[in-house]
Coordinates of C-alpha atoms in Angstrom, one line a residue:
E186 CA -0.1 -0.1 0.1
R187 CA 1.4 3.3 -0.9
S188 CA 2.2 5.7 1.8
N189 CA 1.0 9.3 1.9
L190 CA 4.4 10.6 2.2
A191 CA 5.6 8.3 -0.4
G192 CA 5.6 11.7 -2.7
V193 CA 7.3 13.8 -0.4
R194 CA 11.0 14.6 -0.9
H195 CA 12.3 16.4 1.7
I196 CA 10.9 16.6 5.5
L197 CA 12.0 19.4 7.7
L198 CA 11.2 19.7 11.4
V199 CA 11.2 23.2 13.0
L200 CA 12.2 22.9 16.9
S201 CA 12.9 25.1 19.7
G202 CA 13.2 24.1 23.7
K203 CA 11.1 27.2 24.3
G204 CA 7.7 28.7 23.1
G205 CA 7.4 32.4 21.7
V206 CA 10.4 32.2 19.6
G207 CA 9.0 32.2 16.4
K208 CA 9.0 28.8 15.2
S209 CA 5.7 29.0 13.4
T210 CA 6.7 32.6 11.9
I211 CA 10.0 30.9 10.5
S212 CA 7.8 27.9 9.1
T213 CA 5.8 30.3 7.3
E214 CA 8.3 32.1 6.0
L215 CA 10.5 29.3 5.0
A216 CA 7.5 27.6 2.8
L217 CA 6.6 31.0 1.2
S218 CA 10.5 31.4 0.2
L219 CA 10.5 28.0 -1.0
R220 CA 7.1 28.5 -3.2
H221 CA 9.1 31.4 -4.3
S222 CA 11.8 29.3 -5.5
G223 CA 8.9 27.3 -7.8
K224 CA 9.0 24.3 -5.0
K225 CA 5.9 22.7 -3.8
V226 CA 5.4 22.8 -0.2
G227 CA 3.1 21.4 2.9
I228 CA 3.1 22.5 6.4
L229 CA 2.0 19.8 9.2
D230 CA 1.1 22.0 12.2
V231 CA 1.7 19.6 15.0
D232 CA 1.4 22.2 17.8
L233 CA -2.1 20.8 19.4
C234 CA -2.7 23.4 21.9
G235 CA -1.5 26.4 20.1
P236 CA -2.4 26.0 16.3
S237 CA -1.1 29.5 14.5
I238 CA -0.6 28.2 11.1
P239 CA -3.8 28.4 9.6
R240 CA -4.2 32.3 10.9
M241 CA -0.8 33.0 9.5
F242 CA -1.8 31.9 6.0
R243 CA -5.7 33.4 6.6
V244 CA -7.5 29.9 5.9
Q245 CA -8.2 29.5 9.6
D246 CA -12.1 29.5 8.6
N247 CA -11.5 26.4 6.0
D248 CA -12.6 23.0 6.7
V249 CA -10.7 19.8 6.3
H250 CA -12.1 17.2 3.7
Q251 CA -11.9 13.4 3.5
C252 CA -11.0 11.2 0.4
D253 CA -10.0 7.7 -0.5
S254 CA -6.7 8.0 1.0
G255 CA -7.4 10.3 4.2
W256 CA -7.6 13.8 4.9
V257 CA -7.4 16.5 2.2
P258 CA -5.1 19.0 3.3
V259 CA -6.1 23.0 2.9
F260 CA -4.6 24.5 0.0
V261 CA -3.4 28.2 0.3
D262 CA -3.7 29.2 -3.3
Q263 CA -5.3 28.4 -6.7
D264 CA -2.1 26.5 -7.7
K265 CA -2.0 24.3 -4.5
S266 CA 1.7 25.3 -4.2
I267 CA 1.3 25.2 -0.6
S268 CA -0.7 22.9 1.7
L269 CA -1.7 23.0 5.2
M270 CA -2.8 20.6 8.1
S271 CA -3.7 21.5 11.3
I272 CA -5.6 20.8 14.5
G273 CA -7.0 24.5 13.8
F274 CA -9.3 23.1 11.0
L275 CA -10.5 20.1 13.1
L276 CA -12.0 22.3 16.2
E277 CA -15.6 23.2 16.0
K278 CA -15.0 26.7 17.5
P279 CA -11.7 28.8 17.0
D280 CA -11.8 29.3 20.7
D281 CA -11.9 25.6 21.7
A282 CA -9.1 24.7 23.9
V283 CA -7.3 21.1 23.4
V284 CA -7.4 19.5 26.9
W285 CA -6.0 16.1 26.1
R286 CA -3.6 14.0 27.8
G287 CA -0.6 12.6 26.2
P288 CA -1.8 9.0 24.4
K289 CA -4.8 11.3 22.6
K290 CA -2.2 13.9 21.6
N291 CA 0.2 11.4 20.5
A292 CA -2.8 9.2 18.8
L293 CA -3.5 12.4 16.4
I294 CA -0.3 13.3 15.7
K295 CA 0.1 9.5 14.2
Q296 CA -2.9 10.0 12.1
F297 CA -1.7 13.4 11.2
V298 CA 1.8 11.6 9.7
A299 CA -0.1 8.7 7.9
D300 CA -3.6 9.7 6.9
V301 CA -2.9 13.2 5.2
A302 CA -3.1 12.9 1.3
W303 CA -0.3 15.2 0.6
G304 CA 0.3 14.3 -2.8
D305 CA 3.6 15.3 -4.5
L306 CA 5.7 17.9 -2.7
D307 CA 9.0 19.0 -2.8
F308 CA 9.1 19.8 1.2
L309 CA 7.0 18.9 4.4
I310 CA 7.6 21.4 6.9
V311 CA 6.7 20.3 10.4
D312 CA 5.9 23.2 13.1
T313 CA 6.2 21.6 16.5
P314 CA 5.3 22.8 19.6
P315 CA 8.1 23.9 22.2
G316 CA 10.2 21.6 24.2
T317 CA 11.6 18.1 24.0
S318 CA 8.4 15.5 25.4
D319 CA 5.5 13.5 24.3
E320 CA 4.6 15.3 21.1
H321 CA 8.0 15.7 19.7
I322 CA 8.8 11.7 20.5
S323 CA 5.8 11.0 18.9
T324 CA 6.3 13.3 15.6
V325 CA 10.1 11.8 15.3
E326 CA 9.3 8.2 16.1
A327 CA 6.2 8.4 13.3
L328 CA 8.8 10.3 10.9
R329 CA 11.7 8.1 11.0
P330 CA 10.8 5.7 8.2
Y331 CA 10.4 8.5 5.6
K332 CA 14.1 9.6 6.6
P333 CA 13.6 13.6 7.3
L334 CA 16.4 16.0 5.8
G335 CA 16.8 17.1 9.6
A336 CA 15.8 19.8 12.1
I337 CA 15.9 23.7 12.3
L338 CA 16.4 25.0 15.6
V339 CA 14.7 28.4 16.5
T340 CA 16.0 30.7 19.3
T341 CA 16.1 34.2 20.4
P342 CA 19.3 36.0 21.2
Q343 CA 19.0 35.9 24.8
A344 CA 21.0 33.4 27.2
V345 CA 17.4 32.0 28.5
S346 CA 16.3 30.9 25.2
V347 CA 19.8 29.7 24.0
G348 CA 20.0 27.6 27.0
D349 CA 16.6 25.7 25.9
V350 CA 17.6 25.3 22.6
R351 CA 20.7 23.7 24.1
R352 CA 18.4 21.3 25.5
E353 CA 16.6 20.7 22.0
L354 CA 20.2 20.0 20.3
T355 CA 20.4 17.1 23.1
F356 CA 17.0 16.0 22.0
C357 CA 18.1 15.7 18.3
K358 CA 21.1 13.9 19.3
K359 CA 19.4 11.3 21.6
T360 CA 16.7 10.6 18.6
G361 CA 19.1 10.8 16.0
L362 CA 17.7 13.6 14.2
R363 CA 20.0 15.7 12.0
V364 CA 20.4 19.4 12.7
L365 CA 20.4 21.6 9.7
G366 CA 21.2 24.6 11.6
I367 CA 20.2 27.3 14.1
V368 CA 18.1 30.5 13.3
E369 CA 18.4 33.5 15.4
N370 CA 14.9 35.2 15.3
M371 CA 14.2 38.4 16.7
S372 CA 17.8 39.5 16.3
G373 CA 17.3 43.5 16.6
F374 CA 14.7 45.5 16.0
V375 CA 14.5 47.3 12.8
C376 CA 13.1 50.8 12.9
P377 CA 10.2 51.2 10.3
H378 CA 11.0 55.1 10.0
C379 CA 15.0 55.2 9.4
S380 CA 15.5 51.3 8.9
E381 CA 18.2 51.1 11.9
C382 CA 18.5 48.1 13.6
T383 CA 18.8 48.0 17.5
N384 CA 19.5 45.4 19.5
I385 CA 16.8 45.3 22.3
F386 CA 17.2 41.5 23.4
S387 CA 21.0 41.3 22.9
K388 CA 22.9 39.8 20.0
G389 CA 24.7 36.7 18.8
G390 CA 23.3 34.2 21.5
G391 CA 22.4 31.8 18.4
E392 CA 25.5 32.2 16.3
E393 CA 27.4 31.7 19.5
L394 CA 25.8 28.2 20.7
A395 CA 26.1 27.3 16.6
K396 CA 30.0 27.6 16.8
H397 CA 30.3 26.3 20.4
T398 CA 28.4 23.0 19.3
G399 CA 29.9 22.6 15.8
V400 CA 26.1 23.1 14.0
P401 CA 25.5 25.3 11.3
F402 CA 24.5 28.8 11.8
L403 CA 21.9 29.8 9.1
G404 CA 21.2 33.4 9.8
C405 CA 19.9 35.9 12.1
V406 CA 16.3 37.6 11.4
P407 CA 15.5 40.9 12.5
L408 CA 12.4 42.0 14.5
D409 CA 10.4 43.8 11.8
P410 CA 7.0 45.5 11.8
Q411 CA 6.2 44.6 8.4
L412 CA 6.8 40.8 9.1
S413 CA 4.5 41.0 12.0
Q414 CA 2.0 42.7 9.8
S415 CA 2.0 40.7 7.0
L416 CA 1.7 37.4 9.5
E417 CA -1.4 38.9 11.3
E418 CA -2.9 39.7 8.0
G419 CA -2.2 36.4 6.3
R420 CA -0.2 38.1 3.4
D421 CA 3.0 36.9 1.7
F422 CA 5.8 38.6 3.0
I423 CA 8.3 37.7 0.6
Q424 CA 6.2 38.9 -2.3
E425 CA 5.1 42.1 -1.0
F426 CA 8.1 43.5 1.1
P427 CA 11.4 42.5 -0.8
K428 CA 12.8 45.8 0.6
S429 CA 12.6 44.9 4.3
S430 CA 15.9 44.1 6.0
A431 CA 14.3 40.6 7.3
F432 CA 13.9 39.7 3.6
P433 CA 17.4 38.9 2.6
A434 CA 18.0 37.1 5.9
L435 CA 14.7 34.8 5.4
A436 CA 16.0 34.2 1.7
H437 CA 19.4 33.1 3.0
I438 CA 17.9 30.5 5.2
A439 CA 15.6 29.2 2.7
Q440 CA 18.6 29.1 -0.2
Q441 CA 20.9 27.2 2.5
I442 CA 17.8 24.7 3.1
L443 CA 17.5 23.9 -0.7
D444 CA 21.3 23.7 -0.9
G445 CA 21.4 21.2 1.9
A446 CA 18.4 19.2 0.2
L447 CA 20.1 18.9 -3.1
Q448 CA 23.1 17.7 -1.6
R449 CA 21.5 15.3 0.0
S450 CA 19.6 13.7 -2.9
S451 CA 23.0 13.8 -5.0

């Protein structure tokens, strides 16, 4: 029997030991960057308690339908170049809380991995909740047979966040998950008037951690009001704000992922 992931060429996980560092932001912008490079992309949102991916693509009111091979993901555009699956599409009301114990969460993650009819994709990005516990172990174990390309770890510059990401590196090591690199998000604030970048959270923690652990450093993404606005309104930041200082950083991260995938395939 053909697996629903048989047509997916590369699987990436976006991880962090800490909440609020921008995993969903990086997942969204990476998907948009890859789409602009001509790739077909899916995002699997396994953050069951805080599913924000549907909102970031402005498709939170869409429903998931069934087909012969399982759930049909929600398509963001008519070209079907980005497809999404999230528990956000399965809740009766958007304000419903997911008050579940571990086994029920784990069962849904396994179902998400097995029963979503993704079709042919160049990349499947898995947006995870913060931490290194139940959902992460279930996700990694369910995806292991499909040989994921690896994980991108997201941190903010402060020592507290970097410390939590250090634990996430240990998790990757213990579970045999390759680390593609570290992204330092919210690395300085870009003034919307003069474009000067101010380091409100300190700077360089992610880069320092990458050097210290021998992991690739993928880049710094500054806090940019235009990026926040595009995420709030479900707009394509990559297309609409090419002059933003966050744009080259995101494009550079996507290019490194593309180069890594090409290297792995050859």
